[in-house]
Short mmCIF file of C-alpha atoms in Angstrom, two decimals:
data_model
loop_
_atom_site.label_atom_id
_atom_site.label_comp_id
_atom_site.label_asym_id
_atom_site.label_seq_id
_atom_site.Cartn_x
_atom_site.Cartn_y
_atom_site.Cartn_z
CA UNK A 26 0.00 0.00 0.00
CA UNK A 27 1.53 3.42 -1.50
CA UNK A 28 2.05 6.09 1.55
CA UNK A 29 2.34 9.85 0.64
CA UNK A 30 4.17 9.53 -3.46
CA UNK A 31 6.19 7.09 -4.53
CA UNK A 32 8.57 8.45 -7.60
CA UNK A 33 9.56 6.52 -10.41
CA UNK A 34 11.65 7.00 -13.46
CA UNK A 35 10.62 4.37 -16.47
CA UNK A 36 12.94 4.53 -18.97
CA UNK A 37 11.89 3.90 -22.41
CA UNK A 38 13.13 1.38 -25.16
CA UNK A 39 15.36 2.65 -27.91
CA UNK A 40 13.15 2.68 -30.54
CA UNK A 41 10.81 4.47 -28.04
CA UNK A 42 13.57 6.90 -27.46
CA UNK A 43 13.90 8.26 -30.84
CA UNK A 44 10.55 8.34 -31.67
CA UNK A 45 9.54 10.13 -28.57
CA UNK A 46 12.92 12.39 -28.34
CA UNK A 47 13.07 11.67 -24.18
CA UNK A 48 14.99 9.18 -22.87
CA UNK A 49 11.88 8.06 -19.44
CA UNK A 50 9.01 8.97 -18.30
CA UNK A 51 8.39 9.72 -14.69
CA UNK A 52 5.62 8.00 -12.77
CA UNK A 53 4.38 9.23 -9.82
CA UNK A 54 1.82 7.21 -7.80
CA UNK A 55 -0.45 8.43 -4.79
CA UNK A 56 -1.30 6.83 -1.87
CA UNK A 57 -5.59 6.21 -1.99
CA UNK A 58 -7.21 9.72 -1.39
CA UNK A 59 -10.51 9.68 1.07
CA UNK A 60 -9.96 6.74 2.65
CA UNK A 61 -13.36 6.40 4.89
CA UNK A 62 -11.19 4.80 7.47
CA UNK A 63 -9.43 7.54 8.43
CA UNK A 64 -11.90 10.33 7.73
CA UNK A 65 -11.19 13.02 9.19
CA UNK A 66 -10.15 17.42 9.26
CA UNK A 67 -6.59 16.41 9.12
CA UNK A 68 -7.46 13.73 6.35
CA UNK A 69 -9.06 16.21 3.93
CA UNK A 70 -5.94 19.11 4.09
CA UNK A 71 -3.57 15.50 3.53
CA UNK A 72 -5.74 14.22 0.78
CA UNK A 73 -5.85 17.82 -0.82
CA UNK A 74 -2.06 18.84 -0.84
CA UNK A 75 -0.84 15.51 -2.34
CA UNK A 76 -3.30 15.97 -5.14
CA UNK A 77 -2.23 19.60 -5.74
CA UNK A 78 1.56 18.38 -5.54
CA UNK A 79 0.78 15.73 -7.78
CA UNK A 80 -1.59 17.67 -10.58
CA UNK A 81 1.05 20.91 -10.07
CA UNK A 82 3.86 18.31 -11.01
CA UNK A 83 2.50 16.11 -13.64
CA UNK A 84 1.43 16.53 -17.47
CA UNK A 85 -0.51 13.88 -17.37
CA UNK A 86 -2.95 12.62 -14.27
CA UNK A 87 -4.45 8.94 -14.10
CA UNK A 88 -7.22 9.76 -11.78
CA UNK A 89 -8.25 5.85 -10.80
CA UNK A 90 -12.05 5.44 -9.29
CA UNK A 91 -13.94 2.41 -8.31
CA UNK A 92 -17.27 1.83 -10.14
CA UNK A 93 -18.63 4.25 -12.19
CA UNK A 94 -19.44 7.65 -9.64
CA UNK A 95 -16.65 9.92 -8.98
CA UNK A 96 -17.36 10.06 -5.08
CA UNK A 97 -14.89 12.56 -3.37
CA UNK A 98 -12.95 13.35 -6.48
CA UNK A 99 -15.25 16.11 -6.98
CA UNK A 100 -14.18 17.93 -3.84
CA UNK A 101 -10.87 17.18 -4.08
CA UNK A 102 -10.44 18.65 -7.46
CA UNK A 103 -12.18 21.96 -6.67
CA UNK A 104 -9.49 22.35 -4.18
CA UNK A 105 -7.18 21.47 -6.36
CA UNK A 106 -8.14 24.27 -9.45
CA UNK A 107 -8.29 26.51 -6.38
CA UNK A 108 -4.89 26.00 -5.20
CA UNK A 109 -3.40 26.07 -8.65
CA UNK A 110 -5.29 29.34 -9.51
CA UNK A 111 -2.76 30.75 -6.39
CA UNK A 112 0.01 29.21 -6.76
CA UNK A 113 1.77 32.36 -9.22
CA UNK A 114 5.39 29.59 -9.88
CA UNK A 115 3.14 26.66 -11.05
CA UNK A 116 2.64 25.91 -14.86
CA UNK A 117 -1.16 25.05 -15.53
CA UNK A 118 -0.58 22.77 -18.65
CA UNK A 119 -2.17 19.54 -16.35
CA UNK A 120 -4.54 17.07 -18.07
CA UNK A 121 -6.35 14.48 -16.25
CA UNK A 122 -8.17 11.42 -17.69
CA UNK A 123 -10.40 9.12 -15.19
CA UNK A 124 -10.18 5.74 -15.22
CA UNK A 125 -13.36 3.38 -13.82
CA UNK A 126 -12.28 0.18 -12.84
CA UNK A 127 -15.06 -2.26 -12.47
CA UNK A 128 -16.83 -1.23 -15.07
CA UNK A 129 -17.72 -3.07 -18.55
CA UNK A 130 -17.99 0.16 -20.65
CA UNK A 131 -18.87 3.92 -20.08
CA UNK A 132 -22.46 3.60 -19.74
CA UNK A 133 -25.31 6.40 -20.78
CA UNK A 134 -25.60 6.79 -16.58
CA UNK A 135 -21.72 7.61 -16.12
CA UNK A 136 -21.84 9.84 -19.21
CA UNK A 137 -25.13 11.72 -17.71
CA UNK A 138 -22.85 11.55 -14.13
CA UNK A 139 -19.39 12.67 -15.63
CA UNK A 140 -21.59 16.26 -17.02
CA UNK A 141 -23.14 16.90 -13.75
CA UNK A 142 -19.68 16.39 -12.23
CA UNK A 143 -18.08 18.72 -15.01
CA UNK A 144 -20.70 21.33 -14.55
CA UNK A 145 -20.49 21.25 -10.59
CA UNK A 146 -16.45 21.66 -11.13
CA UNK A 147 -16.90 24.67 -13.89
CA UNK A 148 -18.84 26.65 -11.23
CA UNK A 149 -16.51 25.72 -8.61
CA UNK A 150 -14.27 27.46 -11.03
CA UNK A 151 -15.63 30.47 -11.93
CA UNK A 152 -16.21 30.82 -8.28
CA UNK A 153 -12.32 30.23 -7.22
CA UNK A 154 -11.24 32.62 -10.32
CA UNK A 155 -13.34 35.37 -9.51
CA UNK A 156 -11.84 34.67 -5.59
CA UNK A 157 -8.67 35.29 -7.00
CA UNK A 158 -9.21 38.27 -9.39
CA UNK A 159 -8.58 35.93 -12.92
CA UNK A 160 -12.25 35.12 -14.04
CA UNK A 161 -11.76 36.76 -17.52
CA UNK A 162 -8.68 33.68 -17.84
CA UNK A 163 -10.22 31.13 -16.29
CA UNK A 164 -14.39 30.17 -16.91
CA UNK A 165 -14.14 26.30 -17.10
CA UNK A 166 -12.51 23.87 -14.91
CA UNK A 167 -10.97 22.06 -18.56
CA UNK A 168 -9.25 25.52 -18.93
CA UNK A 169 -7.05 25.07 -16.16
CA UNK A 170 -6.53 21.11 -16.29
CA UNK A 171 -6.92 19.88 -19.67
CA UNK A 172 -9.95 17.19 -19.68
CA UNK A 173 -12.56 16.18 -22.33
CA UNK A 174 -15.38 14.15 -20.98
CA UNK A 175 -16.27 12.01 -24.38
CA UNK A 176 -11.93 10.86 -24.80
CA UNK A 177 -11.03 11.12 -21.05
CA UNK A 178 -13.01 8.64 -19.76
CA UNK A 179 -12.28 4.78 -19.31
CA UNK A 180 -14.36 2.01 -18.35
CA UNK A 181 -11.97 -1.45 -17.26
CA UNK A 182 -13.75 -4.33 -16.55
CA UNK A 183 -13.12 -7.10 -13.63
CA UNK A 184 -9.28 -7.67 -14.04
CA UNK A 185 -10.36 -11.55 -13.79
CA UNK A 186 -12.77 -13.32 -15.33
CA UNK A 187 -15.23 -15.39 -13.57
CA UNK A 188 -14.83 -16.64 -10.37
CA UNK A 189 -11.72 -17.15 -7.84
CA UNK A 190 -9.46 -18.73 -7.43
CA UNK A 191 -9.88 -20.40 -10.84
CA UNK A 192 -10.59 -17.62 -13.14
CA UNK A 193 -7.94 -16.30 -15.76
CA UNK A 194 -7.44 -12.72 -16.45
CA UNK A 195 -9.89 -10.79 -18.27
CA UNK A 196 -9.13 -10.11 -22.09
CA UNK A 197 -10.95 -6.89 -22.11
CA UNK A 198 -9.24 -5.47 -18.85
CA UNK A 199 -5.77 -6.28 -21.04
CA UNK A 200 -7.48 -4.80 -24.43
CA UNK A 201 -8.53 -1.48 -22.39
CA UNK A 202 -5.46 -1.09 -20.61
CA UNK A 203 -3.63 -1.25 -23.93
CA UNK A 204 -5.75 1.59 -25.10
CA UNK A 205 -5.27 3.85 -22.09
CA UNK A 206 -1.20 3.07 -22.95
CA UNK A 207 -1.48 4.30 -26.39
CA UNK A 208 -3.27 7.71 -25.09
CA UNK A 209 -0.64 8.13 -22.61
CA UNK A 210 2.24 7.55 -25.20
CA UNK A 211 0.37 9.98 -27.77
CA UNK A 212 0.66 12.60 -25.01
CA UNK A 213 4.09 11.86 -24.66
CA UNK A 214 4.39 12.32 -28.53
CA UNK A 215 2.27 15.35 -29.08
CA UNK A 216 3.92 17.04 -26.23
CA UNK A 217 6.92 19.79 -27.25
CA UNK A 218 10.31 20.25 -25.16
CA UNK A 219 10.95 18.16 -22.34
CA UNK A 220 12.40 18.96 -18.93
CA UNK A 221 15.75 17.39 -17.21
CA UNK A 222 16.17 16.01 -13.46
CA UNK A 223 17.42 18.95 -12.59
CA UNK A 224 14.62 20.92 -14.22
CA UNK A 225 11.88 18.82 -11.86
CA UNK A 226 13.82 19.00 -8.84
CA UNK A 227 13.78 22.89 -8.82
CA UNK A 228 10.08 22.51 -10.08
CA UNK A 229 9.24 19.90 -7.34
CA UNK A 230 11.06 22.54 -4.49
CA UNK A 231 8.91 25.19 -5.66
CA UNK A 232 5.76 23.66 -5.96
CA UNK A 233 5.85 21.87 -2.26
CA UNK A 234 6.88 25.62 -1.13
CA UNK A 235 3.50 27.02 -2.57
CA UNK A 236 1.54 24.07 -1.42
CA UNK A 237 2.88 24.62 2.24
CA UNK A 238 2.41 28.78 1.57
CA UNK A 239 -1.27 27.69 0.55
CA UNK A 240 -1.84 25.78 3.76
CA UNK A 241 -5.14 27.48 4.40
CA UNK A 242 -7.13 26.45 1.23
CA UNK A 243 -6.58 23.07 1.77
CA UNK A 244 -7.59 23.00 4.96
CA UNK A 245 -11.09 22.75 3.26
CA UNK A 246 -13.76 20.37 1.86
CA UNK A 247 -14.03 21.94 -1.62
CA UNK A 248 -14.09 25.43 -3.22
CA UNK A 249 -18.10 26.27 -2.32
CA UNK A 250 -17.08 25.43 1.28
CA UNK A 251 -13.87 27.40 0.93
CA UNK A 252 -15.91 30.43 -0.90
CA UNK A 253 -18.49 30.08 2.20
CA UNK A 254 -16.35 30.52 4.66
CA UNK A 255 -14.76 33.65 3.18
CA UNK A 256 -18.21 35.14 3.01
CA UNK A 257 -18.84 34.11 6.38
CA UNK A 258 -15.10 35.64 7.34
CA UNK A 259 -16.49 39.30 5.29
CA UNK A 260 -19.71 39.04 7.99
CA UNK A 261 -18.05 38.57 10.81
CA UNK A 262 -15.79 41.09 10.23
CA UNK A 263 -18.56 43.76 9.48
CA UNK A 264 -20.40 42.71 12.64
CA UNK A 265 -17.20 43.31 14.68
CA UNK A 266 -16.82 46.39 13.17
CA UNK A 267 -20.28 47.61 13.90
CA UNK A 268 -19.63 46.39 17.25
CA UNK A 269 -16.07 48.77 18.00
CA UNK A 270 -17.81 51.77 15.89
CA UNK A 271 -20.96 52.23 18.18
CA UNK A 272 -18.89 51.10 21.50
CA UNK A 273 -15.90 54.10 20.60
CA UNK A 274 -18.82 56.57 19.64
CA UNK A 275 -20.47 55.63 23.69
CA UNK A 276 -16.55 55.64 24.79
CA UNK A 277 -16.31 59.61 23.33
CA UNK A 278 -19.92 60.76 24.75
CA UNK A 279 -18.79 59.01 28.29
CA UNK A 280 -15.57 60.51 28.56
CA UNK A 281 -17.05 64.11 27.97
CA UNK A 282 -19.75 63.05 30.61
CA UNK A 283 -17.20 62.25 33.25
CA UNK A 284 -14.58 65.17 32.78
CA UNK A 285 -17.06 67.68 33.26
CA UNK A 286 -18.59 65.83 36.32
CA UNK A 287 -18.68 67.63 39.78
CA UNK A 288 -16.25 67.27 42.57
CA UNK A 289 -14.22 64.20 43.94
CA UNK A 290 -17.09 63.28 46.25
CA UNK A 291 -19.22 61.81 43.61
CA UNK A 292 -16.42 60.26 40.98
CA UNK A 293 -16.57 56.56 42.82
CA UNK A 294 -20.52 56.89 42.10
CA UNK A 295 -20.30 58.50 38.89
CA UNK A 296 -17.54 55.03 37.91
CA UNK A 297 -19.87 52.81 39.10
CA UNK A 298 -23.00 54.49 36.69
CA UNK A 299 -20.63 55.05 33.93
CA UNK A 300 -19.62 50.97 33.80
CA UNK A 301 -23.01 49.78 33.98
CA UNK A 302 -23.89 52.12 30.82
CA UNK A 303 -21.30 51.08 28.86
CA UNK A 304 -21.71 47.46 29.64
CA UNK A 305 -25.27 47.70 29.26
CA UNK A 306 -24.91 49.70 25.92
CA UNK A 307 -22.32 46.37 24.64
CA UNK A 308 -24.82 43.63 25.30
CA UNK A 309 -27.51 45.64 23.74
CA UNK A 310 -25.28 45.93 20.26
CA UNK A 311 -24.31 42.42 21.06
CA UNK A 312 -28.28 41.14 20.93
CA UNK A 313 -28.88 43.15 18.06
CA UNK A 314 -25.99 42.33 15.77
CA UNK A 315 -26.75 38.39 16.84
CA UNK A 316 -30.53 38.89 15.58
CA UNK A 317 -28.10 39.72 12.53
CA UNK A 318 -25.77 36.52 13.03
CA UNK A 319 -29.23 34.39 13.61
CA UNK A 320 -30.86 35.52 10.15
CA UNK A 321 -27.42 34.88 8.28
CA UNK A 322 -27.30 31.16 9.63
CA UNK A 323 -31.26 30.68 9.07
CA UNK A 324 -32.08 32.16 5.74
CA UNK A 325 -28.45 32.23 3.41
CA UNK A 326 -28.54 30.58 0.26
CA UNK A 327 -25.66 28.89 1.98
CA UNK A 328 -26.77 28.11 5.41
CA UNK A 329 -26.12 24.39 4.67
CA UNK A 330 -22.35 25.05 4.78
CA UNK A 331 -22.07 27.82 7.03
CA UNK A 332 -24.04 25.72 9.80
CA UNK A 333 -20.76 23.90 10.43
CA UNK A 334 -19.32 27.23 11.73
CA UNK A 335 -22.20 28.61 14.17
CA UNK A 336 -20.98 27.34 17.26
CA UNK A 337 -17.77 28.64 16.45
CA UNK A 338 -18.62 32.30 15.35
CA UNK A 339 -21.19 32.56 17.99
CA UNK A 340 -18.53 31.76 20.63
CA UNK A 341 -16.25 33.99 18.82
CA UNK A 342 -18.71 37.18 18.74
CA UNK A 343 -19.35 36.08 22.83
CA UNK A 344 -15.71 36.68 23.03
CA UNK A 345 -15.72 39.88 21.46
CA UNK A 346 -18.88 41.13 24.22
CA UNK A 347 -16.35 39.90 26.98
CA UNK A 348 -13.50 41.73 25.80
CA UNK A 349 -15.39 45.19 25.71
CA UNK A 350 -17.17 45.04 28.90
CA UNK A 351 -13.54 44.38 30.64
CA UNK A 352 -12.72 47.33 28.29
CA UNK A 353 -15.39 49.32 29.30
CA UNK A 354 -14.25 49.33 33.14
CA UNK A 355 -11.01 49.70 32.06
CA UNK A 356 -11.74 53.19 30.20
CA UNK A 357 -14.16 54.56 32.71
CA UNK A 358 -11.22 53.77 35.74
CA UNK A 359 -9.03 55.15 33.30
CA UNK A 360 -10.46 58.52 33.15
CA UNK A 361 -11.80 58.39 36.55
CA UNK A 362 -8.37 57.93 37.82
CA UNK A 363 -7.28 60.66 35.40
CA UNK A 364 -10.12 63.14 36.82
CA UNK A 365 -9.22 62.46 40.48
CA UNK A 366 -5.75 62.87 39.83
CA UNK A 367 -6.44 66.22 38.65
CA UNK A 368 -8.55 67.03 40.88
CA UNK A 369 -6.11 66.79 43.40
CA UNK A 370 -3.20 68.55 41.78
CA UNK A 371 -5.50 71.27 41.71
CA UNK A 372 -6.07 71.22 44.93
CA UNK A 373 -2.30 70.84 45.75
CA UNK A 374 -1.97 73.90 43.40
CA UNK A 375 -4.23 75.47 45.88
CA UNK A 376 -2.66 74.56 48.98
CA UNK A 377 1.22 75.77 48.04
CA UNK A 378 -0.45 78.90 46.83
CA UNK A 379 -2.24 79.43 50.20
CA UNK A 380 1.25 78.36 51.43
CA UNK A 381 3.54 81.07 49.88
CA UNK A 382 0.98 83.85 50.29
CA UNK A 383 0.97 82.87 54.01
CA UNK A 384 4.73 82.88 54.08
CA UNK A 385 5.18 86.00 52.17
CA UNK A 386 2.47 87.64 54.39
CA UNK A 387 4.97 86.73 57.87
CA UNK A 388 8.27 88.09 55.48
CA UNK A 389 5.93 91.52 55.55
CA UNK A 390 4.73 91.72 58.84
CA UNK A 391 8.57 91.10 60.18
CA UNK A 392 9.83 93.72 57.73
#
């Protein structure tokens, strides 16, 4: 069982070598992406980087499925256009052809499958392109890894036929595996100027750099979830900033109330009233903006993927209300303090004044 990639250079017969005008091919081979037995956060970001690194790397992807739906593919290759849109060092000249094992033959039902999946990964995108500011390049997911859904598609059959442990290998698996060999060696053929070793190790270096730099897209699902959390992100950060505006515009009407307060007798009372306002005045722009919060989760065209993220951005926008009431107390003792202290300086004015005029008095009395 493959782990992580396993690299391989295949070199090629003579003949091959001529005709070709490259002396191997490299063969890279993956480790089986979603593997239900280990699903899991840490399993999708895994799953999603190798098949980045391996797309970013490769002309030519074998994309290998059991039976004829695509399963997780779908989401992994939405992540994948995303994180190639990004990376600025990659080359998008990527094809991928999908290979069905199990099956007889490409049947009407994969064929009406395969365009659903197609359309779902255009919009995915159009949606990552417009994300990253390159929509008028990029409309179709075929424009940034080369596919064709009628000549990219391969149905194997069982590689045995009949029944184990008696049955002998299956004539058509052979005949369709010969077939997908030819494609793969026309691609080969059709393909101009060819890279050395040294070439793809500078090329691998800087393509693992950008997947590391691009750790944060692939820490998710698929590029709806991905553009769902951003607009969740652009929410939260308007509510927050609703939350500071109308809590600094109290802050600036409260300080102007307590500087021109009366005397020092009444500044411990006039604290106490002050905190309770501005506390009072957070949780009600903390009820209101989560009547806001509420109706996003409730009624969004995308409250199906942000409801994964409630708990979270609730407890996030609790946070915030926690942070300004301690903020709040801290500001009103703040200018309290400030008050007091110059309410006694002026008092201390007041004193040495009285001081001197008594001591100057006693210098004139003595003269």
């Amino acid at each position: 069982c493959t782990r992580g990639a396993f690299m391989q250079l295949v070199p090629f017969e003579d003949s091959f070598k001529q005709k070709l005008k490259c002396d191997y091919i490299l063969v890279v081979d993956t480790e089986g992406l979603r593997a239900p037995e280990i699903d899991s956060e840490e399993s999708i970001k895994h799953d999603n980087e190798i098949a980045t690194f391996v797309i970013g790397l490769a002309n030519l992807t074998i994309v290998n499925i059991f039976g004829e739906t695509p399963g997780d593919m779908d989401d992994i290759l939405q992540t994948t256009v995303h994180a190639l849109l990004r990376m600025k060092c990659v080359r998008l000249n990527s094809s991928v052809k999908f290979v069905h094992q199990n099956v007889k033959a490409v049947s009407d039902k994969t064929d009406t499958g395969r365009q659903k999946f197609l359309e779902k990964l255009d919009k995915a995108t159009r949606i990552a392109a417009k994300q990253e500011k390159v929509e008028d390049k990029y409309q179709s997911f075929s424009s940034v890894i080369k596919f064709d859904g009628k000549s990219d598609i391969y149905g194997f059959p069982c590689v045995w036929k009949g029944d184990q442990p008696m049955a002998p290998v299956n004539p058509g698996y052979c005949e369709t595996a010969q077939v997908l060999k030819c494609a793969i060696i026309e691609a080969v053929e059709a393909k101009k100027g060819f890279i050395t070793l040294s070439q793809i190790q500078s090329h691998i270096e800087e393509l693992w750099k950008s997947v590391l730099d691009d750790d944060f897209v692939f820490s998710f699902k698929n590029t709806v979830e991905l553009s769902a959390y951003k607009e969740l992100d652009e929410h939260y950060c308007q509510w927050s900033w609703e939350f500071q505006k109308e809590m600094i515009e109290w802050e600036g009407i409260a300080k102007n109330k307590m500087q021109t307060s009366g005397g020092s007798a009444k500044l411990n009372e006039l604290q106490r009233r002050m905190i309770k306002e501005g506390q009072s005045k957070a949780h009600n722009v903390y009820d209101r903006l989560m009547e806001s919060i509420k109706d996003l989760f409730e009624n969004s065209e995308q409250r199906q993927t942000f409801v994964q993220w409630q708990t979270n951005t609730e407890l996030r926008f609790r946070e915030l209300l926690n942070e300004r009431e301690i903020q709040v107390e801290m500001f009103c003792k703040s200018i309290i303090s400030k008050k007091q202290a110059g309410i006694e300086g002026v008092k201390m004015q007041e004193q040495c004044r009285n001081l001197f005029l008594g001591k100057i008095k006693e210098l004139v009395h003595k003269m």
